[in-house]
Amino acid sequence: MVIHFTCNGKPVTVDVDGDMRVLDVLRDVLDLTGTKEGCGEGECGACTIILNGKTVNSCLLYAGKLQGAVVETIEGLSGDSAGLHPIQESFLEEGAVQCGFCTPGMVLSTKALLDRHPDPSIKEIETALSGNFCRCTGYGKIMKAVVSSAEKLRDSREDGHQSGTGLGVKRG
Amino acid sequence: MEYVQPDTLEAAVSRLGRGGCTILSGGTDLAVVNRASGLKPECFVDICRISQFSGMELGEEGLHIGPCTTIAELAASAEIPHCLSQGASAIGSPQIRNAATVGGNICNASPCGDTLSPMVALSASFVLVSPRGSRAVDAETFFLGPKKTVLADDELLTDIIIGREFLKGTSAFKMLGKRKGQVISQVNAAVWLLLEDGVVAKVQAAFGSVAPVPLRARQTEAFLTGKELDAGTIHESLAYVKQDIRPISDIRASEAYRYRLAESIFHDVLKQAAGLACC
Ligand SMILES: Cc1cc2nc3c(=O)[nH]c(=O)nc-3n(C[C@H](O)[C@H](O)[C@H](O)COP(=O)(O)OP(=O)(O)OC[C@H]3O[C@@H](n4cnc5c(N)ncnc54)[C@H](O)[C@@H]3O)c2cc1C
Ligand code: FES
Ligand code: FES
């Protein structure tokens, strides 16, 4: 079937079977190999993408569901700029990346969270990342990276406006 | 393969009538099953573009919940009885809850499906439509066994109705699994309660994962009705829970352990629904 959708801000058309996994559409048809396959059955979150503003597992998503949809993958995070997104910077600075296989999914779950809640509590961060498994880091550094990217993003939003408010992460 | 996305119920039913179709909602169960079996479906009828299938609306009979309403929407809803949003919150991960739908959870009919015991406790009514017409089935009689329901191959769940009576009162759900997050229930229970001056005017309870289908706890309900709900009554009611359920032993838990769990979970949900301090 012919499927039209928006991928990382650009219109895309693919002609594939409606029951192809979106993971395979991204990796094999569009050559966007930043999205990873871990378990292939919805458990690990390595294949996380943002579909119409919400995180989903692309290994469980059928291509037909993309018709008219808006998709963000890890490749779209920095937009047209050559640099890294503040979330990606924080992951590097905090040492939250070891083998890196979980990282694209972790970063996208973080982005979807911070788009909704710029100042999340520790509990909200834990819930938002509960569908993303990491076999290397033990999660501590990932949590730190999320907290610091939230601060960075709030700072950049507050630039030029009133500053010095709402900083610091709520506990609980 | 054929993949159709009808935007009306009529178009969906007409395609289903021609046969060879698999109904696709969020796809989180189907994708796992199809990958494991390696089978390629002949035709997917993706029902999620039918506008009245998504979202909730209060009508004369009660609250209508569209089958394609996502589990995440249910989990976040304050309009639905609390036990149903708690059941939805217990499902999978954020990614699963964003894609999975309530209709898919019901029609998949897994004994550990986390919206099933709330649906049974709330006496939800399911509207089923096929090329032969429409019928309404009670949640309690809809489930026939693990992954088995009264649905015919060409029949769609089109509406879930929670009666007005059950929008009053209070309710609670609890499940227990082996770890936090991404767990399958070993036992879950939902209770809906209407108290008048501290006395149980009406109560409905259901258990999941303790039998091939979700079970109403009728003997426990009968014991509780008309009684003042204090710690003593709650404790006494646990003897009836044992008579209401028929747990199995499987890879997730033994029969004896499930009996103990069911009592303990029932104790907690009843207290929660009654607004008594829990544990
Ligand atoms: C990693 C993972 C974790 C999970 N955790 C849980 C959990 O904790 N608790 C839990 O309960 N479930 C869990 N599930 C199972 C699943 O996500 C849920 O059952 C979900 O609600 C299914 O909804 P869906 O829309 O994705 O269903 P689909 O896969 O689209 O459909 C499921 C079945 O129902 C049929 N169907 C769907 N809609 C209709 C309809 N309207 N009329 C007739 N037939 C229909 C389909 O043909 C199919 O047979 C998990 C799944 C995964 C992959
Ligand atoms: S590859 Fe999709 S969740 Fe693991
Ligand atoms: S860094 Fe290796 S899995 Fe997370």
Coordinates of C-alpha atoms and ligand atoms in Angstrom, one line a residue:
Chain A
M1 CA 0.0 0.0 0.0
V2 CA 1.1 3.6 -0.6
I3 CA 1.6 5.4 2.7
H4 CA 2.1 9.1 3.1
F5 CA 3.4 10.4 6.5
T6 CA 5.6 13.0 8.0
C7 CA 9.0 11.8 9.2
N8 CA 11.2 14.1 11.2
G9 CA 9.4 17.1 9.7
K10 CA 9.6 16.0 6.1
P11 CA 6.8 14.5 4.0
V12 CA 7.6 10.8 3.1
T13 CA 5.9 8.3 0.8
V14 CA 6.6 4.6 1.0
D15 CA 5.0 1.6 -0.9
V16 CA 5.1 -1.4 1.4
D17 CA 2.8 -4.1 2.8
G18 CA 0.4 -2.7 5.5
D19 CA 1.6 -5.4 7.9
M20 CA 5.3 -4.5 7.7
R21 CA 6.6 -3.4 11.0
V22 CA 7.3 0.3 11.3
L23 CA 10.7 -0.6 12.7
D24 CA 11.5 -2.3 9.3
V25 CA 10.1 0.6 7.3
L26 CA 12.4 3.0 9.1
R27 CA 15.5 0.9 9.1
D28 CA 15.3 -1.0 5.8
V29 CA 13.2 1.3 3.5
L30 CA 14.2 4.8 4.8
D31 CA 17.7 3.8 6.0
L32 CA 17.0 5.4 9.4
T33 CA 19.0 2.9 11.4
G34 CA 19.1 4.9 14.6
T35 CA 16.0 3.1 15.7
K36 CA 17.2 -0.2 17.2
E37 CA 15.6 -3.7 17.5
G38 CA 16.2 -5.4 20.9
C39 CA 13.5 -7.9 21.8
G40 CA 11.1 -7.4 18.9
E41 CA 8.2 -7.9 21.2
G42 CA 7.4 -4.7 23.0
E43 CA 9.5 -5.4 26.2
C44 CA 12.7 -3.4 25.8
G45 CA 11.9 0.0 24.2
A46 CA 15.1 0.0 22.0
C47 CA 12.7 0.6 19.0
T48 CA 10.9 3.6 20.6
I49 CA 9.7 6.3 18.2
I50 CA 7.3 9.3 18.8
L51 CA 4.1 8.9 16.9
N52 CA 1.7 11.9 16.9
G53 CA 3.4 13.1 20.0
K54 CA 3.4 9.8 21.9
T55 CA 6.0 7.2 22.4
V56 CA 5.3 3.8 20.9
N57 CA 7.3 0.6 20.2
S58 CA 7.9 0.5 16.4
C59 CA 8.4 -3.3 16.6
L60 CA 4.7 -3.7 17.4
L61 CA 3.4 -1.0 15.0
Y62 CA 2.1 -1.9 11.6
A63 CA 3.0 0.3 8.6
G64 CA -0.6 0.9 7.8
K65 CA -0.9 2.9 11.0
L66 CA 1.6 5.5 9.6
Q67 CA -1.0 6.8 7.0
G68 CA -1.2 10.6 7.7
A69 CA 0.8 10.3 10.9
V70 CA 3.6 12.4 12.2
V71 CA 6.7 10.5 13.3
E72 CA 9.9 11.5 15.1
T73 CA 12.9 9.3 15.2
I74 CA 16.3 9.9 16.9
E75 CA 17.6 11.2 13.5
G76 CA 15.2 14.1 13.7
L77 CA 16.1 15.3 17.1
S78 CA 18.7 17.9 16.2
G79 CA 16.6 19.2 13.3
D80 CA 18.7 20.7 10.5
S81 CA 21.4 21.9 12.8
A82 CA 24.6 19.9 12.8
G83 CA 24.8 19.9 16.6
L84 CA 23.2 17.7 19.2
H85 CA 19.9 18.2 21.0
P86 CA 20.3 19.3 24.7
I87 CA 19.0 15.8 25.8
Q88 CA 21.7 14.1 23.7
E89 CA 24.4 16.5 25.1
S90 CA 23.3 15.7 28.7
F91 CA 23.4 11.9 28.0
L92 CA 27.0 12.3 26.9
E93 CA 28.0 14.7 29.7
E94 CA 26.6 12.5 32.4
G95 CA 28.1 9.3 31.0
A96 CA 24.6 7.8 30.5
V97 CA 25.7 6.0 27.3
Q98 CA 27.8 2.7 27.4
C99 CA 27.1 0.3 24.5
G100 CA 24.5 2.8 23.3
F101 CA 21.9 0.3 22.1
C102 CA 19.2 1.6 24.5
T103 CA 20.1 5.3 24.0
P104 CA 17.9 6.3 21.0
G105 CA 14.9 5.0 22.8
M106 CA 15.9 6.5 26.2
V107 CA 16.4 9.9 24.5
L108 CA 13.0 9.8 22.7
S109 CA 11.1 8.7 25.9
T110 CA 12.9 11.6 27.6
K111 CA 11.9 14.0 24.9
A112 CA 8.2 13.0 24.9
L113 CA 8.2 13.4 28.7
L114 CA 9.9 16.9 28.7
D115 CA 7.6 18.1 25.9
R116 CA 4.7 17.5 28.3
H117 CA 6.3 18.1 31.6
P118 CA 9.3 20.5 31.5
D119 CA 9.8 20.1 35.2
P120 CA 9.1 16.4 36.0
S121 CA 9.4 14.8 39.4
I122 CA 11.8 11.8 39.9
K123 CA 8.7 9.5 39.9
E124 CA 7.4 11.0 36.6
I125 CA 10.9 10.4 35.1
E126 CA 10.9 6.8 36.3
T127 CA 7.4 6.1 34.9
A128 CA 8.3 7.7 31.6
L129 CA 11.4 5.5 31.2
S130 CA 9.8 2.3 32.6
G131 CA 9.4 0.9 29.1
N132 CA 13.1 1.4 28.2
F133 CA 15.6 -1.2 29.4
C134 CA 19.3 -0.7 29.8
R135 CA 21.6 -3.6 30.3
C136 CA 24.7 -1.5 30.9
T137 CA 24.4 1.7 33.0
G138 CA 22.3 0.7 36.0
Y139 CA 20.0 3.7 35.2
G140 CA 21.6 6.1 37.7
K141 CA 23.4 8.1 35.1
I142 CA 20.4 8.0 32.8
M143 CA 18.3 9.6 35.5
K144 CA 20.9 12.3 36.1
A145 CA 21.0 13.0 32.3
V146 CA 17.2 13.4 32.2
V147 CA 17.3 15.8 35.2
S148 CA 20.1 17.9 33.7
S149 CA 18.5 18.0 30.2
A150 CA 15.3 19.2 31.8
E151 CA 17.2 22.0 33.5
K152 CA 19.0 22.9 30.2
L153 CA 15.7 23.0 28.3
R154 CA 14.0 25.1 30.9
D155 CA 17.0 27.5 31.0
S156 CA 17.0 27.9 27.2
R157 CA 13.2 28.6 27.3
E158 CA 13.7 31.1 30.0
D159 CA 16.5 32.9 28.2
G160 CA 15.4 36.4 27.6
H161 CA 12.4 36.0 29.9
Q162 CA 12.4 36.0 33.7
S163 CA 15.1 33.7 34.9
G164 CA 15.8 31.9 38.2
T165 CA 12.3 30.4 38.6
G166 CA 11.2 26.8 38.7
L167 CA 14.6 25.3 38.7
G168 CA 15.4 22.2 40.6
V169 CA 13.7 18.9 40.3
K170 CA 10.7 18.1 42.5
R171 CA 11.2 15.0 44.6
G172 CA 8.5 12.5 45.2
Chain B
M1 CA -1.8 -8.6 1.8
E2 CA -4.8 -6.3 2.1
Y3 CA -4.9 -3.5 4.7
V4 CA -8.1 -1.5 4.9
Q5 CA -8.9 1.4 7.1
P6 CA -12.6 2.0 6.9
D7 CA -13.8 5.3 8.3
T8 CA -17.4 4.1 9.0
L9 CA -18.8 1.2 11.0
E10 CA -20.9 0.2 7.9
A11 CA -17.8 -0.1 5.7
A12 CA -16.0 -2.2 8.3
V13 CA -18.9 -4.5 8.7
S14 CA -19.3 -4.9 5.0
R15 CA -15.6 -5.8 4.5
L16 CA -15.8 -8.3 7.5
G17 CA -18.9 -9.9 5.9
R18 CA -16.7 -10.9 2.8
G19 CA -14.5 -13.0 5.1
G20 CA -10.8 -13.6 5.5
C21 CA -10.3 -10.6 7.8
T22 CA -8.4 -10.0 11.0
I23 CA -9.7 -7.1 13.1
L24 CA -6.8 -4.8 14.0
S25 CA -7.0 -2.2 16.8
G26 CA -3.8 -1.1 18.5
G27 CA -2.0 -4.2 17.3
T28 CA 0.1 -4.8 20.5
D29 CA -1.2 -8.3 21.0
L30 CA -1.6 -9.2 17.3
A31 CA 2.0 -8.1 16.4
V32 CA 3.4 -10.4 19.1
V33 CA 1.1 -13.4 18.0
N34 CA 1.8 -12.9 14.3
R35 CA 5.5 -12.7 14.8
A36 CA 5.6 -15.9 16.9
S37 CA 3.4 -17.9 14.5
G38 CA 5.1 -16.4 11.3
L39 CA 1.6 -16.3 9.8
K40 CA 0.7 -13.5 7.4
P41 CA -2.8 -12.3 7.7
E42 CA -4.8 -12.2 4.5
C43 CA -6.5 -8.9 5.4
F44 CA -6.3 -6.4 8.3
V45 CA -9.4 -4.3 9.0
D46 CA -7.9 -1.5 11.0
I47 CA -10.8 -0.1 12.9
C48 CA -9.1 2.9 14.6
R49 CA -10.2 5.4 11.9
I50 CA -13.9 5.0 12.8
S51 CA -14.4 8.3 14.6
Q52 CA -17.0 7.1 17.2
F53 CA -14.6 4.2 18.2
S54 CA -12.3 6.6 20.1
G55 CA -13.0 8.5 23.3
M56 CA -15.7 8.5 25.9
E57 CA -19.2 10.1 26.1
L58 CA -21.9 10.2 28.7
G59 CA -25.2 9.1 27.3
E60 CA -28.6 8.2 28.7
E61 CA -27.7 4.6 29.6
G62 CA -24.4 5.5 31.1
L63 CA -20.8 6.1 30.0
H64 CA -19.9 4.9 26.5
I65 CA -16.3 4.0 25.9
G66 CA -15.2 3.5 22.3
P67 CA -13.2 0.3 21.7
C68 CA -10.2 2.1 20.2
T69 CA -9.8 4.4 23.2
T70 CA -6.2 3.9 24.2
I71 CA -5.2 2.3 27.5
A72 CA -3.2 5.6 28.2
E73 CA -6.4 7.6 27.8
L74 CA -8.3 5.3 30.3
A75 CA -5.4 5.5 32.7
A76 CA -5.5 9.3 32.7
S77 CA -9.3 9.6 32.8
A78 CA -11.2 10.9 35.9
E79 CA -14.6 10.3 34.2
I80 CA -14.5 6.5 34.5
P81 CA -14.8 4.5 37.7
H82 CA -11.5 4.5 39.5
C83 CA -11.0 0.7 39.3
L84 CA -11.0 0.9 35.5
S85 CA -8.4 3.7 35.3
Q86 CA -6.3 1.8 37.9
G87 CA -6.5 -1.4 35.8
A88 CA -5.4 0.5 32.7
S89 CA -2.5 2.1 34.6
A90 CA -1.3 -1.4 35.5
I91 CA -0.8 -2.4 31.9
G92 CA 2.6 -2.7 30.2
S93 CA 4.8 0.4 29.8
P94 CA 4.0 3.9 28.5
Q95 CA 4.8 2.8 25.0
I96 CA 2.3 -0.1 25.3
R97 CA -0.4 2.0 26.9
N98 CA -0.1 4.6 24.2
A99 CA -0.7 2.0 21.4
A100 CA -2.9 -0.6 23.2
T101 CA -6.7 -0.1 23.2
V102 CA -9.4 -1.1 25.6
G103 CA -11.3 -3.0 22.9
G104 CA -8.1 -5.0 22.2
N105 CA -7.6 -5.8 25.8
I106 CA -11.2 -7.1 26.1
C107 CA -11.3 -9.1 22.8
N108 CA -7.9 -10.6 23.4
A109 CA -9.5 -12.2 26.5
S110 CA -6.3 -13.1 28.3
P111 CA -7.1 -14.3 31.8
C112 CA -4.6 -11.7 33.1
G113 CA -6.0 -8.8 31.1
D114 CA -6.0 -5.9 33.5
T115 CA -9.3 -4.2 32.4
L116 CA -11.3 -7.5 32.6
S117 CA -12.0 -7.7 36.3
P118 CA -13.0 -4.0 36.4
M119 CA -15.4 -4.5 33.5
V120 CA -17.0 -7.5 35.2
A121 CA -17.2 -5.8 38.6
L122 CA -18.9 -2.8 36.9
S123 CA -21.3 -5.0 35.0
A124 CA -20.2 -3.4 31.7
S125 CA -22.2 -4.1 28.6
F126 CA -20.5 -4.8 25.3
V127 CA -22.2 -4.0 22.0
L128 CA -21.3 -6.4 19.3
V129 CA -22.1 -5.8 15.6
S130 CA -21.8 -8.2 12.7
P131 CA -23.3 -8.4 9.2
R132 CA -26.2 -10.3 10.9
G133 CA -27.0 -7.4 13.2
S134 CA -26.3 -6.0 16.7
R135 CA -26.5 -7.5 20.2
A136 CA -25.5 -6.5 23.7
V137 CA -23.6 -8.9 25.9
D138 CA -22.7 -8.6 29.6
A139 CA -19.0 -8.5 30.4
E140 CA -19.5 -11.5 32.7
T141 CA -20.9 -13.8 29.9
F142 CA -18.6 -12.4 27.1
F143 CA -15.5 -14.4 28.2
L144 CA -15.5 -18.2 27.5
G145 CA -11.9 -19.1 28.3
P146 CA -8.3 -18.0 27.8
K147 CA -8.4 -16.1 24.4
K148 CA -12.0 -17.3 23.8
T149 CA -15.0 -15.0 23.7
V150 CA -18.6 -15.1 22.3
L151 CA -17.4 -13.0 19.3
A152 CA -17.9 -14.5 15.9
D153 CA -15.1 -14.1 13.3
D154 CA -16.9 -11.3 11.6
E155 CA -18.2 -9.6 14.7
L156 CA -16.9 -6.3 16.1
L157 CA -17.0 -4.9 19.6
T158 CA -18.3 -1.4 18.9
D159 CA -19.2 0.1 22.3
I160 CA -18.5 -0.5 26.0
I161 CA -21.2 0.9 28.3
I162 CA -20.8 1.4 32.0
G163 CA -24.3 1.8 33.5
R164 CA -25.2 5.1 35.3
E165 CA -25.6 3.2 38.6
F166 CA -21.9 2.3 38.5
L167 CA -20.8 5.9 37.9
K168 CA -21.8 6.5 41.5
G169 CA -20.1 4.9 44.5
T170 CA -16.4 4.2 44.8
S171 CA -14.2 1.5 43.3
A172 CA -10.6 0.2 43.4
F173 CA -8.4 -2.3 41.5
K174 CA -5.2 -4.0 42.6
M175 CA -2.9 -6.5 40.9
L176 CA 0.1 -8.3 42.0
G177 CA 2.9 -9.6 39.8
K178 CA 6.5 -10.5 40.3
R179 CA 8.1 -7.1 39.7
K180 CA 7.2 -3.4 39.2
G181 CA 6.4 -2.3 35.6
Q182 CA 5.9 -4.6 32.6
V183 CA 4.4 -7.3 34.7
I184 CA 1.7 -9.9 34.1
S185 CA -0.9 -10.2 36.9
Q186 CA -0.7 -13.3 39.1
V187 CA -3.9 -12.2 40.7
N188 CA -6.0 -9.0 40.3
A189 CA -9.2 -7.9 41.8
A190 CA -11.7 -5.0 41.3
V191 CA -14.4 -3.9 43.7
W192 CA -17.2 -1.4 43.2
L193 CA -19.0 -0.3 46.4
L194 CA -22.0 1.8 47.3
L195 CA -22.0 2.7 51.0
E196 CA -25.0 4.3 52.8
D197 CA -24.1 5.6 56.3
G198 CA -21.2 3.1 56.6
V199 CA -23.4 0.2 55.5
V200 CA -22.9 -1.7 52.3
A201 CA -25.9 -0.9 50.1
K202 CA -24.5 -2.7 47.1
V203 CA -21.1 -4.2 46.3
Q204 CA -19.8 -6.0 43.2
A205 CA -16.4 -7.6 43.0
A206 CA -14.4 -9.6 40.4
F207 CA -11.1 -11.4 40.2
G208 CA -8.8 -11.9 37.3
S209 CA -6.1 -14.5 36.8
V210 CA -7.7 -16.9 39.3
A211 CA -9.7 -18.9 36.7
P212 CA -9.8 -19.2 32.9
V213 CA -12.2 -16.2 32.8
P214 CA -12.7 -13.2 35.1
L215 CA -15.0 -14.2 38.0
R216 CA -17.7 -12.3 39.9
A217 CA -17.3 -12.9 43.7
R218 CA -21.0 -13.5 44.4
Q219 CA -20.7 -15.2 47.8
T220 CA -18.4 -12.5 49.1
E221 CA -20.8 -9.9 47.8
A222 CA -23.8 -11.5 49.5
F223 CA -21.9 -11.7 52.8
L224 CA -21.0 -8.0 52.7
T225 CA -24.3 -6.6 51.6
G226 CA -26.2 -4.9 54.4
K227 CA -23.2 -5.1 56.8
E228 CA -21.4 -2.2 58.4
L229 CA -18.0 -2.1 56.7
D230 CA -15.4 -2.2 59.5
A231 CA -12.1 -4.1 59.9
G232 CA -13.9 -7.1 61.3
T233 CA -16.4 -7.5 58.5
I234 CA -13.6 -7.1 55.9
H235 CA -11.6 -9.8 57.7
E236 CA -14.6 -12.2 57.8
S237 CA -15.4 -11.6 54.1
L238 CA -12.0 -13.2 53.2
A239 CA -13.4 -16.7 54.0
Y240 CA -15.9 -16.2 51.2
V241 CA -13.3 -15.1 48.7
K242 CA -11.8 -18.6 48.9
Q243 CA -15.2 -20.1 47.9
D244 CA -15.6 -17.7 45.0
I245 CA -12.4 -18.4 43.1
R246 CA -10.8 -21.4 41.5
P247 CA -7.2 -20.6 40.9
I248 CA -4.8 -22.7 38.8
S249 CA -1.1 -23.5 39.2
D250 CA 1.0 -22.3 36.3
I251 CA 4.5 -21.0 35.6
R252 CA 3.6 -17.7 37.3
A253 CA 2.3 -19.0 40.6
S254 CA 1.0 -22.0 42.4
E255 CA -2.7 -22.6 43.3
A256 CA -2.0 -22.3 47.1
Y257 CA -0.1 -19.0 46.6
R258 CA -2.9 -17.6 44.5
Y259 CA -5.5 -18.3 47.2
R260 CA -3.3 -16.3 49.7
L261 CA -2.7 -13.5 47.2
A262 CA -6.4 -13.3 46.3
E263 CA -7.4 -12.8 50.0
S264 CA -4.7 -10.3 50.6
I265 CA -5.5 -8.3 47.4
F266 CA -9.2 -8.4 48.2
H267 CA -8.6 -7.1 51.7
D268 CA -6.7 -4.1 50.2
V269 CA -9.1 -3.2 47.4
L270 CA -12.1 -3.4 49.7
K271 CA -10.4 -1.0 52.1
Q272 CA -9.3 1.3 49.3
A273 CA -12.8 1.4 47.8
A274 CA -14.3 2.1 51.3
G275 CA -11.8 4.9 51.8
L276 CA -10.3 3.2 54.9
A277 CA -6.6 3.6 55.5
C278 CA -4.9 0.8 53.6
C279 CA -2.3 -1.6 55.2
Ligands
LIG1 C1 5.3 -6.0 26.3 C2 3.8 -6.1 26.5 C3 3.3 -6.0 27.8 C4 1.9 -6.1 28.0 N1 1.4 -5.9 29.3 C5 0.1 -6.1 29.5 C6 -0.4 -6.0 30.9 O1 0.3 -5.7 31.8 N2 -1.7 -6.2 31.1 C7 -2.6 -6.5 30.0 O2 -3.8 -6.7 30.3 N3 -2.1 -6.7 28.8 C8 -0.8 -6.5 28.5 N4 -0.3 -6.6 27.2 C9 -1.2 -7.1 26.2 C10 -1.8 -6.0 25.3 O3 -1.0 -4.9 25.2 C11 -3.2 -5.6 25.7 O4 -4.1 -6.7 25.8 C12 -3.9 -4.5 24.8 O5 -4.9 -3.9 25.4 C13 -4.4 -5.1 23.5 O6 -5.0 -4.0 22.7 P1 -4.6 -3.8 21.2 O7 -5.5 -2.6 20.8 O8 -3.2 -3.6 21.0 O9 -5.1 -5.2 20.6 P2 -4.9 -5.8 19.1 O10 -3.6 -6.5 19.1 O11 -5.2 -4.9 18.0 O12 -6.1 -6.9 19.2 C14 -6.1 -7.9 20.1 C15 -7.2 -9.0 19.7 O13 -8.5 -8.5 19.8 C16 -9.2 -8.4 18.5 N5 -9.9 -7.1 18.5 C17 -9.4 -5.9 18.8 N6 -10.3 -5.0 18.8 C18 -11.5 -5.6 18.5 C19 -12.8 -5.2 18.3 N7 -13.2 -3.9 18.5 N8 -13.8 -6.1 18.0 C20 -13.5 -7.4 17.8 N9 -12.2 -7.9 18.0 C21 -11.2 -7.0 18.3 C22 -8.1 -8.5 17.5 O14 -8.5 -9.2 16.3 C23 -7.1 -9.4 18.2 O15 -7.4 -10.8 18.2 C24 1.0 -6.5 26.9 C25 1.5 -6.6 25.7 C26 2.9 -6.4 25.4 C27 3.4 -6.6 24.0
FES2 S1 12.5 -4.1 20.0 FE1 10.6 -3.1 20.3 S2 10.4 -3.1 22.4 FE2 12.2 -4.3 22.1
FES3 S1 23.9 1.6 27.3 FE1 24.0 -0.5 26.8 S2 21.9 -1.0 27.0 FE2 21.9 1.0 27.8

